């Protein structure tokens, strides 16, 4: 085979890298500058606790405490027992 070299033939060139950091995306390097102390960490998470329920009402059928707009657990268990009995 005769080798024909066309003028301006394609050649692979690798651009020079000034450092390895040019290859890495910037979000991989996001690290904290200082350690977060136990006190600061607990102050930040102090408001993440459970809140008390404010929507408790009494069931009109049996009088047990239940959440508003929810089925009463005691009345439902009675219904379930009667359904399974049939």
JSON list of C-alpha atoms in Angstrom, two decimals:
[
{"chain": "A", "resi": 1, "resn": "UNK", "atom": "CA", "xyz": [0.00, 0.00, 0.00]},
{"chain": "A", "resi": 2, "resn": "UNK", "atom": "CA", "xyz": [1.35, 3.36, -0.85]},
{"chain": "A", "resi": 3, "resn": "UNK", "atom": "CA", "xyz": [1.08, 5.79, 2.05]},
{"chain": "A", "resi": 4, "resn": "UNK", "atom": "CA", "xyz": [-0.37, 9.07, 1.00]},
{"chain": "A", "resi": 5, "resn": "UNK", "atom": "CA", "xyz": [0.00, 11.90, 3.46]},
{"chain": "A", "resi": 6, "resn": "UNK", "atom": "CA", "xyz": [-2.55, 14.57, 2.80]},
{"chain": "A", "resi": 7, "resn": "UNK", "atom": "CA", "xyz": [-1.49, 18.12, 3.44]},
{"chain": "A", "resi": 8, "resn": "UNK", "atom": "CA", "xyz": [-2.68, 19.26, 6.87]},
{"chain": "A", "resi": 9, "resn": "UNK", "atom": "CA", "xyz": [-3.24, 15.69, 8.10]},
{"chain": "A", "resi": 10, "resn": "UNK", "atom": "CA", "xyz": [-5.13, 15.24, 11.38]},
{"chain": "A", "resi": 11, "resn": "UNK", "atom": "CA", "xyz": [-2.98, 14.72, 14.43]},
{"chain": "A", "resi": 12, "resn": "UNK", "atom": "CA", "xyz": [-3.91, 14.18, 18.06]},
{"chain": "A", "resi": 13, "resn": "UNK", "atom": "CA", "xyz": [-2.69, 16.84, 20.43]},
{"chain": "A", "resi": 14, "resn": "UNK", "atom": "CA", "xyz": [-3.19, 16.86, 24.17]},
{"chain": "A", "resi": 15, "resn": "UNK", "atom": "CA", "xyz": [-3.51, 20.33, 25.67]},
{"chain": "A", "resi": 16, "resn": "UNK", "atom": "CA", "xyz": [-0.97, 20.98, 28.40]},
{"chain": "A", "resi": 17, "resn": "UNK", "atom": "CA", "xyz": [-2.33, 20.77, 31.94]},
{"chain": "A", "resi": 18, "resn": "UNK", "atom": "CA", "xyz": [-0.91, 23.18, 34.47]},
{"chain": "A", "resi": 19, "resn": "UNK", "atom": "CA", "xyz": [-2.03, 20.96, 37.35]},
{"chain": "A", "resi": 20, "resn": "UNK", "atom": "CA", "xyz": [-4.16, 17.91, 38.10]},
{"chain": "A", "resi": 21, "resn": "UNK", "atom": "CA", "xyz": [-6.83, 20.28, 39.48]},
{"chain": "A", "resi": 22, "resn": "UNK", "atom": "CA", "xyz": [-7.76, 21.24, 35.90]},
{"chain": "A", "resi": 23, "resn": "UNK", "atom": "CA", "xyz": [-9.18, 17.72, 35.43]},
{"chain": "A", "resi": 24, "resn": "UNK", "atom": "CA", "xyz": [-11.36, 17.73, 38.56]},
{"chain": "A", "resi": 25, "resn": "UNK", "atom": "CA", "xyz": [-14.71, 19.50, 38.70]},
{"chain": "A", "resi": 26, "resn": "UNK", "atom": "CA", "xyz": [-14.82, 22.24, 41.34]},
{"chain": "A", "resi": 27, "resn": "UNK", "atom": "CA", "xyz": [-17.56, 20.62, 43.50]},
{"chain": "A", "resi": 28, "resn": "UNK", "atom": "CA", "xyz": [-15.21, 17.75, 44.42]},
{"chain": "A", "resi": 29, "resn": "UNK", "atom": "CA", "xyz": [-13.00, 20.17, 46.30]},
{"chain": "A", "resi": 30, "resn": "UNK", "atom": "CA", "xyz": [-15.69, 21.68, 48.54]},
{"chain": "A", "resi": 31, "resn": "UNK", "atom": "CA", "xyz": [-14.58, 20.81, 52.06]},
{"chain": "A", "resi": 32, "resn": "UNK", "atom": "CA", "xyz": [-15.06, 22.67, 55.34]},
{"chain": "A", "resi": 33, "resn": "UNK", "atom": "CA", "xyz": [-12.24, 25.01, 56.32]},
{"chain": "A", "resi": 34, "resn": "UNK", "atom": "CA", "xyz": [-12.64, 24.36, 60.05]},
{"chain": "A", "resi": 35, "resn": "UNK", "atom": "CA", "xyz": [-14.04, 21.62, 62.27]},
{"chain": "A", "resi": 36, "resn": "UNK", "atom": "CA", "xyz": [-17.57, 22.27, 63.54]},
{"chain": "A", "resi": 37, "resn": "UNK", "atom": "CA", "xyz": [-17.56, 22.01, 67.33]},
{"chain": "A", "resi": 38, "resn": "UNK", "atom": "CA", "xyz": [-20.03, 19.87, 69.27]},
{"chain": "A", "resi": 39, "resn": "UNK", "atom": "CA", "xyz": [-21.61, 23.01, 70.71]},
{"chain": "A", "resi": 40, "resn": "UNK", "atom": "CA", "xyz": [-22.23, 24.61, 67.31]},
{"chain": "A", "resi": 41, "resn": "UNK", "atom": "CA", "xyz": [-23.50, 21.36, 65.87]},
{"chain": "A", "resi": 42, "resn": "UNK", "atom": "CA", "xyz": [-25.98, 20.88, 68.71]},
{"chain": "A", "resi": 43, "resn": "UNK", "atom": "CA", "xyz": [-27.10, 24.54, 68.54]},
{"chain": "A", "resi": 44, "resn": "UNK", "atom": "CA", "xyz": [-27.84, 24.12, 64.84]},
{"chain": "A", "resi": 45, "resn": "UNK", "atom": "CA", "xyz": [-29.87, 20.96, 65.41]},
{"chain": "A", "resi": 46, "resn": "UNK", "atom": "CA", "xyz": [-31.67, 22.18, 68.55]},
{"chain": "A", "resi": 47, "resn": "UNK", "atom": "CA", "xyz": [-34.81, 23.18, 66.64]},
{"chain": "A", "resi": 48, "resn": "UNK", "atom": "CA", "xyz": [-35.16, 19.82, 64.86]},
{"chain": "A", "resi": 49, "resn": "UNK", "atom": "CA", "xyz": [-37.00, 18.13, 67.72]},
{"chain": "A", "resi": 50, "resn": "UNK", "atom": "CA", "xyz": [-40.51, 16.70, 67.62]},
{"chain": "A", "resi": 51, "resn": "UNK", "atom": "CA", "xyz": [-43.40, 19.10, 68.09]},
{"chain": "A", "resi": 52, "resn": "UNK", "atom": "CA", "xyz": [-46.46, 18.41, 70.25]},
{"chain": "A", "resi": 53, "resn": "UNK", "atom": "CA", "xyz": [-49.70, 17.55, 68.45]},
{"chain": "A", "resi": 54, "resn": "UNK", "atom": "CA", "xyz": [-52.22, 20.40, 68.59]},
{"chain": "A", "resi": 55, "resn": "UNK", "atom": "CA", "xyz": [-55.13, 18.76, 66.75]},
{"chain": "A", "resi": 56, "resn": "UNK", "atom": "CA", "xyz": [-56.30, 16.18, 69.30]},
{"chain": "A", "resi": 57, "resn": "UNK", "atom": "CA", "xyz": [-60.08, 15.77, 69.67]},
{"chain": "A", "resi": 58, "resn": "UNK", "atom": "CA", "xyz": [-62.29, 13.21, 71.37]},
{"chain": "A", "resi": 59, "resn": "UNK", "atom": "CA", "xyz": [-64.04, 10.56, 69.29]},
{"chain": "A", "resi": 60, "resn": "UNK", "atom": "CA", "xyz": [-67.81, 11.22, 69.13]},
{"chain": "A", "resi": 61, "resn": "UNK", "atom": "CA", "xyz": [-68.57, 7.47, 69.26]},
{"chain": "A", "resi": 62, "resn": "UNK", "atom": "CA", "xyz": [-66.36, 6.19, 72.09]},
{"chain": "A", "resi": 63, "resn": "UNK", "atom": "CA", "xyz": [-64.82, 9.33, 73.60]},
{"chain": "A", "resi": 64, "resn": "UNK", "atom": "CA", "xyz": [-61.20, 8.24, 73.13]},
{"chain": "A", "resi": 65, "resn": "UNK", "atom": "CA", "xyz": [-58.57, 10.78, 72.08]},
{"chain": "A", "resi": 66, "resn": "UNK", "atom": "CA", "xyz": [-57.86, 10.84, 68.34]},
{"chain": "A", "resi": 67, "resn": "UNK", "atom": "CA", "xyz": [-56.38, 13.13, 65.71]},
{"chain": "A", "resi": 68, "resn": "UNK", "atom": "CA", "xyz": [-58.83, 15.45, 64.00]},
{"chain": "A", "resi": 69, "resn": "UNK", "atom": "CA", "xyz": [-59.96, 14.20, 60.55]},
{"chain": "A", "resi": 70, "resn": "UNK", "atom": "CA", "xyz": [-58.63, 10.68, 61.29]},
{"chain": "A", "resi": 71, "resn": "UNK", "atom": "CA", "xyz": [-60.32, 7.41, 62.21]},
{"chain": "A", "resi": 72, "resn": "UNK", "atom": "CA", "xyz": [-60.42, 6.50, 65.87]},
{"chain": "A", "resi": 73, "resn": "UNK", "atom": "CA", "xyz": [-58.11, 3.53, 66.46]},
{"chain": "A", "resi": 74, "resn": "UNK", "atom": "CA", "xyz": [-60.43, 1.91, 69.01]},
{"chain": "A", "resi": 75, "resn": "UNK", "atom": "CA", "xyz": [-63.56, 2.21, 66.85]},
{"chain": "A", "resi": 76, "resn": "UNK", "atom": "CA", "xyz": [-61.64, 0.92, 63.83]},
{"chain": "A", "resi": 77, "resn": "UNK", "atom": "CA", "xyz": [-60.38, -2.14, 65.72]},
{"chain": "A", "resi": 78, "resn": "UNK", "atom": "CA", "xyz": [-63.99, -2.90, 66.78]},
{"chain": "A", "resi": 79, "resn": "UNK", "atom": "CA", "xyz": [-65.12, -2.61, 63.14]},
{"chain": "A", "resi": 80, "resn": "UNK", "atom": "CA", "xyz": [-62.26, -4.83, 61.99]},
{"chain": "A", "resi": 81, "resn": "UNK", "atom": "CA", "xyz": [-63.15, -7.53, 64.51]},
{"chain": "A", "resi": 82, "resn": "UNK", "atom": "CA", "xyz": [-66.79, -7.55, 63.34]},
{"chain": "A", "resi": 83, "resn": "UNK", "atom": "CA", "xyz": [-65.73, -7.70, 59.67]},
{"chain": "A", "resi": 84, "resn": "UNK", "atom": "CA", "xyz": [-63.39, -10.64, 60.31]},
{"chain": "A", "resi": 85, "resn": "UNK", "atom": "CA", "xyz": [-66.09, -12.41, 62.32]},
{"chain": "A", "resi": 86, "resn": "UNK", "atom": "CA", "xyz": [-68.52, -12.41, 59.37]}
]
